[in-house]
């Protein structure tokens, strides 16, 4: 008879804030529930423009560049995360889910110390103030998907509150852009983590069973002679 203790505990997805210099985790955000669905969009960085340069085509791209890539594909992720204090009766929640929401919101906000420093430099007459740099953010979806990301969307729908108007239930629409070597400086820890992520894709692709031309109704001669 199967006991509940025998059932493997599912791995949670989450976000890890990393010190880009030392590579040590500064904060780990474990999502309370794994999202039911993931929406992923992958757009290649083609070297040429859309279409061709003539012959009936509608675009103005260079035919010599049609099969060339400028860099890694641009990949975005979207999912909905749920936070529910009523599902964790054993955890005290005097502030509702304010702390969890604030932790996620601070991923797209500079700190007060950074803003005060920027104001101080501005008052000193500093001509150019560098944009505020955020920590390196990793999104994890199991051991096979660990990638550097930048949050591009954070939409919060609070649906229940306690007597003090603290939110106790919310759904968050989260959008992320995967950061590649095209987005990060050479040698940056995030760039190395992206390369590791891409290498994992290559390994997984190598494990897929190869198809056969016969299943497509073709032979090698059809391909070689251009009769496909």
Backbone as a chain_set.jsonl record, in Angstrom:
{"seq": "XXXXXXXXXXXXXXXXXXXXXXXXXXXXXXXXXXXXXXXXXXXXXXXXXXXXXXXXXXXXXXXXXXXXXXXXXXXXXXXXXXXXXXXXXXXXXXXXXXXXXXXXXXXXXXXXXXXXXXXXXXXXXXXXXXXXXXXXXXXXXXXXXXXXXXXXXXXXXXXXXXXXXXXXXXXXXXXXXXXXXXXXXXXXXXXXXXXXXXXXXXXXXXXXXXXXXXXXXXXXXXXXXXXX", "coords": {"N": [[0.851, -1.203, 0.0], [0.575, 2.188, -0.892], [2.015, 4.84, 0.819], [1.509, 8.252, 1.955], [3.925, 9.36, 2.631], [5.648, 8.136, 0.913], [5.377, 9.328, -1.504], [7.034, 11.293, -3.847], [8.176, 14.567, -3.079], [7.219, 17.399, -4.853], [9.449, 19.374, -6.845], [9.959, 22.827, -6.425], [9.422, 25.755, -8.38], [11.246, 28.84, -8.818], [12.938, 31.931, -7.86], [16.202, 33.194, -7.828], [18.316, 35.439, -6.299], [21.414, 36.665, -7.109], [24.738, 37.435, -6.175], [26.603, 39.093, -8.457], [29.373, 39.308, -8.494], [30.567, 37.541, -6.596], [29.05, 35.282, -6.959], [27.388, 34.136, -5.131], [24.29, 33.137, -3.627], [21.996, 35.665, -2.761], [19.379, 35.949, -2.05], [16.595, 33.759, -1.923], [13.707, 32.985, -3.592], [11.011, 31.077, -3.26], [8.421, 29.859, -5.132], [5.091, 29.629, -4.023], [3.19, 27.92, -5.165], [3.626, 25.844, -7.993], [3.366, 27.223, -11.23], [0.542, 26.496, -13.35], [0.71, 26.57, -16.103], [3.07, 27.503, -18.666], [4.098, 30.132, -20.737], [6.036, 30.462, -23.493], [8.16, 32.315, -25.629], [10.131, 32.358, -28.472], [12.355, 34.056, -30.397], [14.272, 34.192, -33.263], [17.459, 35.764, -33.827], [17.944, 36.915, -36.645], [20.376, 37.462, -39.187], [19.908, 38.689, -41.664], [17.332, 40.815, -43.138], [13.69, 40.777, -43.127], [12.227, 38.527, -45.411], [13.257, 38.445, -48.953], [15.545, 39.887, -51.367], [14.388, 40.36, -53.794], [12.977, 38.87, -56.787], [10.259, 38.353, -56.516], [9.775, 38.326, -53.847], [8.682, 39.898, -50.757], [10.214, 41.261, -48.969], [13.215, 43.047, -47.846], [15.655, 41.892, -47.34], [19.081, 40.647, -47.202], [20.068, 38.187, -49.397], [22.316, 36.604, -49.021], [22.532, 36.456, -46.315], [20.501, 34.94, -45.337], [20.499, 32.497, -43.919], [21.93, 33.017, -41.683], [22.741, 33.804, -38.265], [22.671, 36.438, -35.89], [23.113, 36.191, -33.237], [22.211, 34.667, -30.041], [18.837, 33.409, -29.771], [16.056, 35.515, -28.896], [14.39, 35.122, -25.965], [11.366, 34.875, -24.202], [9.418, 34.554, -21.218], [6.248, 33.82, -19.751], [4.026, 33.609, -17.036], [1.588, 32.696, -14.528], [1.589, 33.288, -11.136], [0.559, 32.082, -7.96], [-0.329, 33.25, -4.736], [-1.204, 32.474, -1.484], [-2.258, 33.036, 1.656], [-4.094, 31.716, 3.214], [-3.772, 29.1, 2.7], [-1.75, 28.225, 4.2], [-1.959, 27.596, 7.092], [-0.35, 26.998, 9.234], [1.626, 28.845, 9.263], [2.366, 31.932, 10.598], [0.773, 34.961, 9.718], [0.702, 37.934, 10.147], [0.857, 40.213, 8.6], [-0.462, 39.527, 6.353], [-0.027, 38.709, 2.947], [1.717, 40.661, 2.285], [4.622, 40.75, 2.71], [5.573, 38.764, 0.866], [4.634, 39.754, -1.585], [5.96, 42.23, -1.641], [8.613, 41.387, -1.788], [8.78, 40.312, -4.377], [8.092, 42.593, -5.85], [10.27, 44.231, -5.333], [12.128, 43.281, -7.044], [11.987, 44.74, -9.318], [12.46, 47.272, -8.572], [14.536, 50.019, -7.595], [16.575, 50.349, -4.627], [15.926, 52.304, -1.612], [18.306, 53.343, -0.661], [19.906, 53.392, -2.963], [18.494, 55.231, -4.521], [18.689, 57.519, -2.925], [21.441, 57.92, -3.048], [21.742, 58.482, -5.767], [20.34, 60.889, -5.853], [21.966, 62.432, -4.181], [24.328, 62.578, -5.694], [23.343, 63.97, -7.846], [22.746, 66.449, -6.684], [25.297, 67.277, -6.102], [26.141, 68.054, -8.502], [26.929, 66.268, -10.395], [27.448, 65.37, -13.678], [26.775, 63.175, -15.295], [24.913, 60.479, -14.326], [25.135, 57.15, -13.624], [22.866, 54.589, -14.692], [20.894, 52.782, -12.31], [22.047, 49.709, -11.144], [20.66, 46.505, -10.973], [20.54, 43.49, -8.911], [21.811, 40.28, -10.064], [19.446, 38.196, -11.467], [18.052, 35.006, -11.307], [15.949, 32.628, -12.855], [14.417, 29.62, -11.969], [13.404, 26.487, -13.075], [13.174, 23.636, -12.205], [16.082, 21.446, -12.403], [17.01, 21.513, -14.994], [16.438, 23.858, -16.155], [17.748, 26.688, -15.594], [18.247, 29.965, -15.565], [19.526, 33.251, -16.407], [17.587, 36.181, -15.939], [15.539, 39.055, -16.735], [12.99, 40.804, -15.203], [10.135, 41.766, -16.931], [7.513, 42.29, -16.719], [5.082, 42.707, -14.214], [2.222, 42.062, -12.875], [-0.293, 42.468, -10.543], [-3.009, 40.879, -9.001], [-4.983, 41.276, -6.441], [-7.086, 39.387, -4.426], [-8.346, 38.762, -2.017], [-8.723, 39.783, 1.424], [-7.65, 40.451, 4.819], [-9.073, 41.4, 8.05], [-7.72, 43.715, 8.565], [-7.215, 44.76, 6.152], [-4.993, 43.68, 4.921], [-3.588, 42.072, 2.158], [-4.441, 38.706, 1.439], [-4.625, 36.847, -0.472], [-3.548, 36.418, -3.794], [-2.972, 36.719, -7.32], [-0.333, 36.7, -9.627], [0.777, 38.027, -12.612], [3.551, 37.307, -14.371], [6.176, 38.384, -16.337], [9.128, 37.647, -18.155], [12.374, 38.234, -19.52], [14.802, 36.281, -20.979], [18.166, 36.651, -20.321], [20.889, 36.928, -22.473], [24.16, 36.231, -23.928], [24.278, 38.332, -25.611], [23.134, 40.369, -24.258], [24.555, 40.85, -21.949], [27.707, 41.861, -20.447], [30.891, 40.645, -21.669], [32.273, 37.934, -19.93], [30.722, 38.35, -17.714], [28.996, 37.001, -14.895], [26.354, 36.272, -15.295], [26.309, 35.903, -18.062], [27.858, 33.604, -18.325], [26.235, 31.809, -16.983], [24.075, 31.8, -18.709], [25.252, 30.588, -20.954], [25.684, 28.047, -19.897], [23.049, 27.269, -19.585], [22.249, 27.215, -22.282], [23.951, 25.199, -23.21], [22.851, 23.054, -21.857], [20.427, 22.806, -23.244], [21.462, 21.972, -25.682], [22.486, 19.45, -25.016], [20.113, 18.113, -24.33], [18.77, 18.222, -26.773], [20.4, 16.535, -28.231], [19.652, 14.111, -27.185], [17.231, 13.48, -28.237], [15.268, 11.299, -30.257], [16.215, 10.51, -33.556], [14.539, 11.351, -36.575], [13.214, 9.721, -39.57], [13.64, 9.952, -43.103], [11.878, 8.478, -44.606], [9.503, 8.484, -43.186], [8.484, 10.87, -43.888], [7.827, 10.542, -46.431], [9.916, 10.783, -48.2], [13.125, 10.444, -49.884], [16.744, 10.123, -49.698], [17.669, 10.92, -52.162], [15.683, 12.622, -53.074], [16.077, 14.863, -51.487], [18.773, 15.514, -52.007], [18.725, 16.074, -54.747], [17.062, 18.168, -54.881], [14.342, 17.762, -55.226], [12.375, 17.837, -53.395]], "CA": [[0.0, 0.0, 0.0], [1.377, 3.404, -0.996], [1.808, 5.826, 1.864], [1.781, 9.62, 1.514], [5.351, 9.647, 2.82], [6.398, 7.55, -0.195], [5.187, 10.138, -2.701], [8.087, 12.317, -3.918], [7.747, 15.954, -2.951], [7.576, 18.082, -6.1], [10.4, 20.485, -6.81], [9.312, 24.112, -6.647], [10.09, 26.761, -9.211], [11.554, 29.998, -7.991], [13.849, 32.985, -8.306], [17.389, 33.311, -6.982], [19.069, 36.683, -6.474], [22.815, 36.263, -7.009], [25.798, 38.438, -6.211], [27.304, 38.831, -9.717], [30.82, 39.252, -8.3], [30.951, 36.324, -5.874], [28.255, 34.141, -7.4], [26.683, 33.548, -3.989], [22.877, 33.546, -3.552], [21.655, 36.676, -1.77], [18.007, 35.686, -1.616], [15.927, 32.692, -2.667], [12.251, 33.127, -3.558], [10.378, 29.83, -3.68], [7.014, 30.096, -5.421], [4.245, 28.796, -3.165], [2.618, 26.895, -6.05], [4.157, 25.866, -9.342], [2.347, 27.642, -12.209], [-0.061, 25.406, -14.122], [1.143, 26.662, -17.495], [4.138, 28.439, -19.019], [4.058, 30.615, -22.113], [7.397, 30.808, -23.905], [8.292, 32.837, -26.984], [11.539, 32.327, -28.889], [12.489, 34.764, -31.671], [15.67, 34.161, -33.711], [18.119, 37.003, -34.241], [18.418, 36.683, -38.002], [21.309, 38.486, -39.669], [19.257, 39.422, -42.739], [16.008, 41.353, -42.84], [12.575, 39.908, -43.476], [12.04, 38.28, -46.831], [14.445, 38.447, -49.795], [15.812, 41.177, -52.011], [13.858, 40.391, -55.152], [12.445, 37.598, -57.254], [8.888, 38.147, -56.092], [9.639, 38.427, -52.402], [8.144, 41.172, -50.285], [11.116, 41.897, -48.018], [14.4, 43.699, -48.382], [16.822, 41.319, -46.708], [20.209, 40.192, -48.01], [19.957, 36.739, -49.611], [23.501, 35.928, -48.488], [22.416, 36.383, -44.863], [19.229, 34.289, -45.002], [20.675, 31.391, -42.975], [22.878, 33.418, -40.646], [22.202, 34.345, -37.025], [23.518, 37.443, -35.255], [23.351, 35.818, -31.838], [21.197, 33.779, -29.471], [17.438, 33.812, -29.91], [15.461, 36.278, -27.81], [13.392, 34.242, -25.351], [10.578, 35.457, -23.122], [8.56, 33.633, -20.474], [5.121, 34.406, -19.036], [3.264, 32.647, -16.243], [0.819, 33.262, -13.42], [1.943, 32.723, -9.835], [-0.483, 32.256, -6.947], [0.097, 33.351, -3.337], [-2.416, 32.327, -0.679], [-1.926, 32.86, 3.067], [-5.061, 30.812, 3.841], [-3.347, 27.727, 2.433], [-0.634, 27.946, 5.097], [-2.455, 27.929, 8.419], [0.681, 26.825, 10.243], [2.554, 29.97, 9.165], [1.756, 33.185, 11.039], [0.762, 35.972, 8.66], [0.089, 39.168, 10.674], [0.841, 41.211, 7.532], [-0.99, 38.91, 5.149], [1.028, 38.34, 1.998], [2.514, 41.857, 1.966], [6.057, 40.48, 2.551], [5.838, 38.024, -0.371], [4.428, 40.667, -2.708], [7.028, 43.234, -1.633], [9.845, 40.747, -2.235], [8.737, 40.233, -5.838], [8.086, 43.94, -6.401], [11.606, 44.814, -5.22], [12.954, 42.813, -8.157], [11.937, 45.731, -10.39], [12.586, 48.581, -7.951], [15.804, 50.325, -6.917], [16.413, 50.512, -3.184], [15.941, 53.703, -1.16], [19.71, 53.767, -0.566], [20.374, 53.7, -4.315], [17.843, 56.468, -4.956], [19.282, 58.622, -2.167], [22.775, 58.156, -3.576], [21.582, 59.16, -7.051], [19.951, 62.273, -5.543], [23.151, 63.096, -3.637], [25.227, 62.867, -6.806], [22.717, 65.01, -8.656], [22.9, 67.723, -5.966], [26.709, 67.65, -6.166], [26.419, 68.544, -9.837], [27.434, 65.213, -11.274], [26.833, 65.557, -14.993], [26.188, 61.927, -15.768], [24.691, 59.501, -13.267], [24.919, 55.838, -14.236], [21.626, 53.931, -14.296], [21.035, 51.907, -11.148], [22.158, 48.296, -11.522], [19.968, 45.569, -10.09], [21.268, 42.233, -8.758], [21.597, 39.25, -11.072], [18.258, 37.411, -11.137], [17.93, 33.724, -12.001], [14.686, 31.899, -12.737], [14.674, 28.184, -11.991], [12.262, 25.583, -13.293], [13.868, 22.357, -12.168], [17.531, 21.52, -12.603], [17.348, 21.629, -16.417], [16.154, 25.213, -16.612], [18.255, 27.707, -14.67], [18.663, 30.972, -16.545], [19.479, 34.655, -15.977], [16.426, 36.852, -16.513], [15.129, 40.382, -16.287], [11.544, 40.899, -15.173], [9.608, 42.779, -17.851], [6.11, 42.53, -16.392], [4.631, 42.211, -12.919], [0.864, 42.54, -12.694], [-0.801, 41.84, -9.329], [-4.449, 40.886, -8.792], [-5.269, 40.881, -5.059], [-8.483, 38.937, -4.469], [-8.914, 38.559, -0.682], [-8.04, 40.601, 2.419], [-8.062, 40.185, 6.192], [-9.832, 42.504, 8.657], [-6.868, 44.899, 8.545], [-7.002, 45.043, 4.726], [-3.787, 43.063, 4.382], [-3.94, 41.069, 1.149], [-4.153, 37.332, 1.856], [-4.627, 35.993, -1.663], [-3.273, 37.203, -4.998], [-2.351, 36.084, -8.479], [0.626, 37.615, -10.245], [1.213, 37.743, -13.978], [4.974, 37.627, -14.4], [6.842, 38.257, -17.627], [10.582, 37.698, -18.024], [13.221, 38.082, -20.7], [16.036, 35.554, -20.704], [19.343, 37.444, -20.681], [21.863, 36.128, -23.201], [25.477, 36.861, -24.073], [24.086, 39.575, -26.359], [22.62, 41.375, -23.331], [25.437, 41.002, -20.794], [29.118, 42.043, -20.818], [31.721, 39.444, -21.732], [32.837, 37.562, -18.648], [29.745, 38.526, -16.636], [28.537, 35.713, -14.379], [25.091, 35.961, -15.946], [26.6, 35.392, -19.401], [28.316, 32.224, -18.168], [25.065, 31.005, -16.624], [23.286, 31.603, -19.93], [25.931, 29.581, -21.776], [25.399, 26.745, -19.286], [21.647, 26.983, -19.928], [22.212, 26.855, -23.698], [24.602, 23.891, -23.326], [21.872, 22.064, -21.415], [19.525, 22.61, -24.374], [22.171, 21.184, -26.695], [22.526, 18.061, -24.54], [18.774, 17.55, -24.424], [18.478, 18.03, -28.195], [21.139, 15.358, -28.668], [19.012, 12.915, -26.665], [15.984, 13.227, -28.968], [15.377, 10.279, -31.304], [16.268, 11.07, -34.909], [13.496, 10.893, -37.482], [13.632, 9.108, -40.837], [13.047, 10.586, -44.277], [10.759, 7.664, -45.076], [8.284, 8.885, -42.497], [8.005, 12.07, -44.578], [7.582, 10.192, -47.824], [11.04, 11.27, -48.99], [14.362, 9.683, -49.886], [17.91, 10.978, -49.758], [17.771, 11.454, -53.519], [14.772, 13.765, -53.179], [16.703, 16.018, -50.842], [20.007, 15.853, -52.713], [18.46, 16.614, -56.089], [16.182, 19.322, -54.795], [12.996, 17.435, -55.737], [11.415, 17.864, -52.291]], "C": [[0.883, 1.248, 0.0], [1.019, 4.369, 0.115], [2.124, 7.212, 1.333], [3.253, 9.945, 1.637], [6.196, 9.116, 1.676], [6.31, 8.388, -1.47], [6.254, 11.231, -2.748], [7.503, 13.718, -3.827], [8.159, 16.714, -4.203], [8.574, 19.208, -5.873], [9.644, 21.774, -7.122], [10.126, 24.961, -7.624], [10.368, 27.983, -8.355], [12.541, 30.947, -8.636], [14.988, 33.088, -7.312], [18.092, 34.624, -7.326], [20.526, 36.382, -6.16], [23.726, 37.482, -7.009], [26.623, 38.181, -7.472], [28.819, 38.725, -9.569], [31.233, 37.92, -7.676], [30.198, 35.08, -6.349], [27.476, 33.481, -6.279], [25.23, 34.025, -3.976], [22.666, 34.568, -2.441], [20.257, 36.463, -1.216], [17.403, 34.626, -2.515], [14.427, 32.861, -2.476], [11.646, 31.85, -4.119], [8.902, 30.116, -3.922], [6.159, 29.121, -4.621], [3.633, 27.64, -3.946], [3.328, 26.98, -7.392], [3.055, 26.308, -10.312], [1.821, 26.45, -13.004], [0.434, 25.394, -15.552], [2.28, 27.673, -17.625], [3.95, 28.848, -20.47], [5.454, 31.102, -22.484], [7.39, 31.262, -25.353], [9.773, 32.921, -27.323], [11.638, 32.939, -30.286], [13.945, 34.764, -32.099], [16.175, 35.548, -34.063], [18.74, 36.778, -35.622], [19.317, 37.82, -38.457], [20.68, 39.327, -40.766], [17.922, 39.976, -42.295], [14.937, 40.349, -43.187], [12.507, 39.741, -44.983], [13.344, 38.268, -47.598], [14.58, 39.808, -50.459], [15.281, 41.234, -53.434], [13.223, 39.067, -55.509], [11.039, 37.337, -56.761], [8.69, 38.219, -54.599], [9.159, 39.806, -51.993], [9.111, 41.913, -49.374], [12.309, 42.516, -48.688], [15.673, 43.159, -47.784], [17.887, 40.894, -47.7], [20.123, 38.687, -48.147], [21.144, 35.98, -49.028], [23.434, 35.748, -46.968], [21.215, 35.55, -44.403], [19.37, 33.205, -43.943], [21.621, 31.737, -41.841], [22.146, 34.009, -39.432], [23.184, 35.345, -36.423], [23.88, 37.065, -33.827], [22.251, 34.907, -31.337], [19.789, 34.322, -29.696], [16.989, 34.601, -28.687], [14.295, 35.46, -27.242], [12.688, 34.963, -24.209], [9.686, 34.385, -22.505], [7.435, 34.429, -19.837], [4.414, 33.303, -18.258], [2.514, 33.388, -15.154], [1.182, 32.529, -12.144], [0.83, 33.038, -8.831], [0.16, 32.326, -5.56], [-1.16, 33.354, -2.473], [-2.039, 32.046, 0.772], [-2.867, 31.869, 3.737], [-4.71, 29.356, 3.593], [-2.196, 27.311, 3.338], [-1.02, 28.345, 6.523], [-1.369, 27.846, 9.488], [1.69, 27.966, 10.26], [1.837, 31.25, 9.576], [1.867, 34.24, 9.936], [0.088, 37.248, 9.158], [-0.002, 40.275, 9.636], [0.247, 40.654, 6.247], [0.141, 38.461, 4.239], [1.806, 39.572, 1.527], [3.995, 41.522, 1.786], [6.387, 39.763, 1.247], [5.674, 38.923, -1.593], [5.562, 41.688, -2.793], [8.345, 42.643, -2.137], [9.894, 40.671, -3.756], [8.782, 41.627, -6.463], [9.469, 44.58, -6.341], [12.562, 44.302, -6.298], [12.978, 43.831, -9.292], [12.039, 47.154, -9.836], [14.016, 48.796, -7.458], [15.543, 50.467, -5.426], [16.411, 51.993, -2.819], [17.369, 54.213, -1.066], [20.25, 54.15, -1.938], [19.761, 55.007, -4.809], [18.42, 57.681, -4.226], [20.683, 58.95, -2.687], [22.71, 58.868, -4.917], [21.204, 60.622, -6.848], [21.145, 63.074, -5.026], [24.116, 63.497, -4.751], [24.676, 63.988, -7.679], [22.894, 66.379, -8.006], [24.341, 68.214, -6.001], [27.076, 68.179, -7.544], [27.023, 67.514, -10.763], [26.702, 65.266, -12.604], [26.121, 64.291, -15.45], [26.103, 60.935, -14.609], [24.342, 58.168, -13.912], [23.575, 55.267, -13.789], [21.881, 52.939, -13.158], [21.037, 50.449, -11.598], [21.464, 47.416, -10.487], [20.799, 44.299, -9.942], [20.966, 41.272, -9.917], [20.453, 38.349, -10.621], [18.232, 36.133, -11.977], [16.525, 33.179, -11.804], [14.997, 30.421, -12.856], [13.36, 27.431, -12.172], [12.852, 24.174, -13.366], [15.343, 22.543, -12.486], [17.926, 21.735, -14.055], [17.046, 23.008, -16.977], [16.537, 26.196, -15.506], [18.856, 28.794, -15.546], [18.612, 32.384, -15.957], [18.328, 35.365, -16.682], [16.336, 38.292, -16.029], [13.61, 40.407, -16.315], [11.086, 42.044, -16.069], [8.165, 43.129, -17.537], [5.808, 41.952, -15.018], [3.271, 42.841, -12.649], [0.226, 41.758, -11.55], [-2.318, 41.993, -9.241], [-4.729, 40.357, -7.39], [-6.758, 40.575, -4.943], [-9.1, 38.671, -3.104], [-8.062, 39.309, 0.332], [-8.506, 40.191, 3.816], [-8.752, 41.427, 6.764], [-9.035, 43.804, 8.691], [-6.511, 45.337, 7.124], [-5.634, 44.604, 4.231], [-4.213, 42.054, 3.313], [-3.56, 39.67, 1.644], [-4.208, 36.362, 0.68], [-4.415, 36.875, -2.879], [-2.745, 36.3, -6.1], [-1.494, 37.12, -9.178], [0.958, 37.14, -11.65], [2.65, 38.231, -14.106], [5.521, 37.38, -15.805], [8.337, 38.441, -17.449], [11.242, 37.585, -19.391], [14.48, 37.345, -20.285], [17.213, 36.39, -21.207], [20.391, 36.536, -21.309], [23.214, 36.84, -23.227], [25.387, 38.141, -24.9], [23.646, 40.71, -25.445], [23.611, 41.725, -22.228], [26.889, 41.181, -21.244], [29.862, 40.712, -20.847], [32.336, 39.177, -20.367], [31.89, 37.741, -17.484], [29.226, 37.158, -16.2], [27.211, 35.299, -15.024], [25.299, 35.389, -17.342], [27.06, 33.933, -19.333], [27.153, 31.305, -17.804], [24.166, 30.789, -17.837], [23.927, 30.538, -20.817], [25.703, 28.174, -21.22], [23.969, 26.315, -19.6], [21.534, 26.526, -21.38], [22.855, 25.486, -23.922], [23.667, 22.774, -22.872], [20.864, 21.774, -22.519], [20.179, 21.726, -25.443], [22.224, 19.716, -26.294], [21.161, 17.395, -24.688], [18.388, 17.305, -25.879], [19.189, 16.794, -28.735], [20.519, 14.054, -28.197], [17.743, 12.551, -27.419], [16.224, 12.204, -30.072], [15.327, 10.944, -32.67], [15.14, 10.499, -35.759], [14.096, 10.284, -38.742], [12.92, 9.786, -42.0], [11.832, 9.806, -44.765], [9.449, 8.044, -44.421], [7.672, 10.129, -43.131], [7.668, 11.787, -46.035], [8.683, 10.637, -48.749], [12.191, 10.271, -48.948], [15.523, 10.659, -49.918], [18.077, 11.625, -51.119], [16.866, 12.674, -53.701], [15.403, 15.029, -52.593], [17.925, 16.474, -51.637], [19.776, 16.498, -54.066], [17.496, 17.785, -56.048], [14.786, 19.055, -55.301], [11.959, 17.469, -54.62], [10.356, 18.92, -52.511]], "O": [[1.821, 1.355, 0.791], [-0.155, 4.678, 0.323], [2.9, 7.36, 0.389], [3.786, 10.719, 0.841], [7.322, 9.569, 1.47], [7.08, 8.179, -2.408], [6.378, 12.013, -1.805], [6.468, 14.015, -4.422], [9.329, 16.681, -4.582], [8.545, 19.896, -4.852], [8.78, 21.79, -7.999], [11.354, 24.882, -7.674], [9.784, 28.139, -7.282], [12.926, 30.789, -9.794], [14.771, 33.072, -6.101], [18.42, 34.886, -8.484], [20.843, 35.898, -5.073], [23.507, 38.438, -7.752], [27.287, 37.147, -7.559], [29.483, 38.125, -10.415], [32.142, 37.252, -8.171], [30.664, 33.957, -6.158], [26.955, 32.379, -6.454], [24.96, 35.188, -4.279], [23.106, 34.361, -1.31], [19.987, 36.761, -0.053], [17.661, 34.594, -3.718], [13.931, 32.878, -1.349], [11.756, 31.575, -5.314], [8.203, 30.568, -3.015], [6.465, 27.93, -4.55], [3.566, 26.515, -3.451], [3.604, 28.078, -7.878], [1.928, 25.819, -10.225], [2.563, 25.512, -13.297], [0.566, 24.329, -16.155], [2.427, 28.576, -16.802], [3.676, 28.01, -21.329], [5.986, 32.029, -21.873], [6.71, 30.679, -26.198], [10.566, 33.478, -26.565], [11.075, 32.407, -31.243], [14.79, 35.287, -31.372], [15.42, 36.399, -34.534], [19.93, 36.484, -35.734], [19.064, 38.988, -38.159], [20.882, 40.54, -40.809], [17.432, 39.653, -41.213], [15.235, 39.198, -43.506], [12.706, 40.694, -45.736], [14.415, 38.107, -47.011], [13.841, 40.746, -50.161], [15.701, 42.094, -54.207], [12.961, 38.238, -54.637], [10.662, 36.176, -56.602], [7.555, 38.178, -54.123], [9.217, 40.759, -52.77], [8.869, 43.071, -49.034], [12.426, 42.526, -49.913], [16.676, 43.87, -47.716], [17.625, 40.793, -48.898], [20.105, 37.972, -47.144], [20.997, 34.839, -48.59], [24.202, 34.969, -46.403], [20.945, 35.467, -43.204], [18.454, 33.008, -43.144], [22.069, 30.851, -41.114], [21.088, 34.624, -39.559], [24.394, 35.119, -36.446], [24.855, 37.575, -33.275], [21.44, 34.422, -32.126], [19.58, 35.531, -29.798], [17.48, 34.382, -27.58], [13.338, 35.148, -27.952], [13.329, 35.581, -23.359], [9.259, 33.444, -23.173], [7.631, 35.574, -19.429], [4.227, 32.197, -18.765], [2.773, 34.562, -14.891], [1.096, 31.303, -12.072], [0.241, 34.119, -8.854], [1.074, 31.563, -5.249], [-2.075, 34.144, -2.705], [-1.56, 30.959, 1.094], [-2.491, 31.241, 4.727], [-5.293, 28.466, 4.213], [-1.718, 26.179, 3.26], [-0.483, 29.3, 7.084], [-1.442, 28.523, 10.514], [2.518, 28.049, 11.167], [0.824, 31.618, 8.981], [2.914, 34.392, 9.306], [-0.976, 37.617, 8.661], [-0.831, 41.176, 9.759], [0.425, 41.232, 5.174], [1.14, 37.906, 4.697], [2.474, 39.531, 0.493], [4.59, 41.96, 0.802], [7.368, 40.104, 0.586], [6.476, 38.864, -2.525], [6.065, 41.977, -3.879], [9.106, 43.317, -2.831], [10.934, 40.937, -4.358], [9.433, 41.826, -7.488], [9.811, 45.387, -7.205], [13.668, 44.82, -6.451], [13.875, 43.802, -10.134], [11.742, 48.122, -10.536], [14.643, 47.862, -6.958], [14.404, 50.683, -5.012], [16.837, 52.836, -3.609], [17.63, 55.381, -1.356], [20.978, 55.135, -2.06], [20.444, 55.806, -5.45], [18.618, 58.739, -4.824], [21.065, 60.118, -2.759], [23.519, 59.755, -5.189], [21.68, 61.496, -7.572], [21.321, 64.24, -5.38], [24.652, 64.605, -4.756], [25.417, 64.833, -8.181], [23.162, 67.362, -8.696], [24.591, 69.418, -5.937], [28.177, 68.692, -7.746], [27.571, 67.861, -11.809], [25.473, 65.212, -12.645], [24.99, 64.346, -15.935], [27.114, 60.599, -13.992], [23.368, 58.068, -14.658], [23.184, 55.439, -12.635], [22.953, 52.339, -13.068], [20.152, 50.009, -12.333], [21.663, 47.571, -9.282], [21.681, 44.049, -10.764], [19.99, 41.444, -10.647], [20.488, 37.802, -9.519], [18.371, 36.176, -13.199], [15.973, 33.261, -10.707], [15.751, 30.009, -13.738], [12.359, 27.706, -11.511], [13.006, 23.602, -14.445], [15.795, 23.645, -12.797], [19.068, 22.105, -14.328], [17.357, 23.299, -18.132], [15.746, 26.489, -14.609], [19.871, 28.565, -16.203], [17.765, 32.681, -15.114], [18.117, 35.176, -17.88], [16.971, 38.685, -15.051], [13.002, 40.07, -17.331], [11.595, 43.161, -15.97], [7.644, 44.134, -18.02], [6.227, 40.84, -14.698], [3.178, 44.001, -12.246], [0.202, 40.527, -11.576], [-2.848, 43.095, -9.386], [-4.717, 39.147, -7.164], [-7.597, 41.397, -5.313], [-10.292, 38.375, -3.036], [-6.853, 39.463, 0.154], [-9.602, 39.658, 3.986], [-8.989, 42.394, 6.041], [-9.615, 44.881, 8.832], [-5.628, 46.17, 6.919], [-5.16, 45.11, 3.213], [-5.121, 41.258, 3.554], [-2.48, 39.479, 2.203], [-3.873, 35.186, 0.825], [-5.016, 37.943, -2.995], [-2.151, 35.254, -5.839], [-1.885, 38.281, -9.306], [1.368, 35.997, -11.852], [2.928, 39.422, -13.967], [5.345, 36.305, -16.378], [8.77, 39.297, -16.678], [10.729, 36.925, -20.295], [15.151, 37.748, -19.335], [17.25, 36.787, -22.371], [20.74, 35.499, -20.747], [23.388, 37.903, -22.63], [26.316, 38.948, -24.894], [23.766, 41.881, -25.805], [23.512, 42.798, -21.633], [27.262, 40.702, -22.315], [29.504, 39.773, -20.137], [32.858, 40.088, -19.725], [32.208, 37.331, -16.368], [29.037, 36.265, -17.027], [26.976, 34.116, -15.267], [24.562, 34.499, -17.766], [26.692, 33.124, -20.185], [27.09, 30.163, -18.259], [23.563, 29.726, -17.983], [23.231, 29.685, -21.368], [25.548, 27.221, -21.983], [23.709, 25.138, -19.85], [20.817, 25.572, -21.683], [22.366, 24.698, -24.731], [23.686, 21.677, -23.431], [20.481, 20.621, -22.716], [19.536, 20.854, -26.026], [22.03, 18.834, -27.131], [21.068, 16.246, -25.12], [17.754, 16.297, -26.191], [18.655, 16.088, -29.59], [20.822, 12.995, -28.747], [17.227, 11.443, -27.266], [17.256, 12.234, -30.742], [14.505, 11.827, -32.915], [14.825, 9.312, -35.674], [15.307, 10.32, -38.958], [11.748, 10.148, -41.899], [10.874, 10.388, -45.273], [8.391, 7.936, -45.041], [6.49, 10.413, -42.94], [7.272, 12.684, -46.778], [8.451, 10.852, -49.939], [12.233, 9.377, -48.102], [15.34, 11.857, -50.134], [18.57, 12.748, -51.222], [17.224, 13.631, -54.386], [15.268, 16.12, -53.147], [18.093, 17.663, -51.908], [20.541, 17.366, -54.485], [17.152, 18.336, -57.094], [14.1, 19.971, -55.755], [10.79, 17.167, -54.856], [9.464, 19.082, -51.679]]}, "num_chains": 1, "name": "protein.A"}
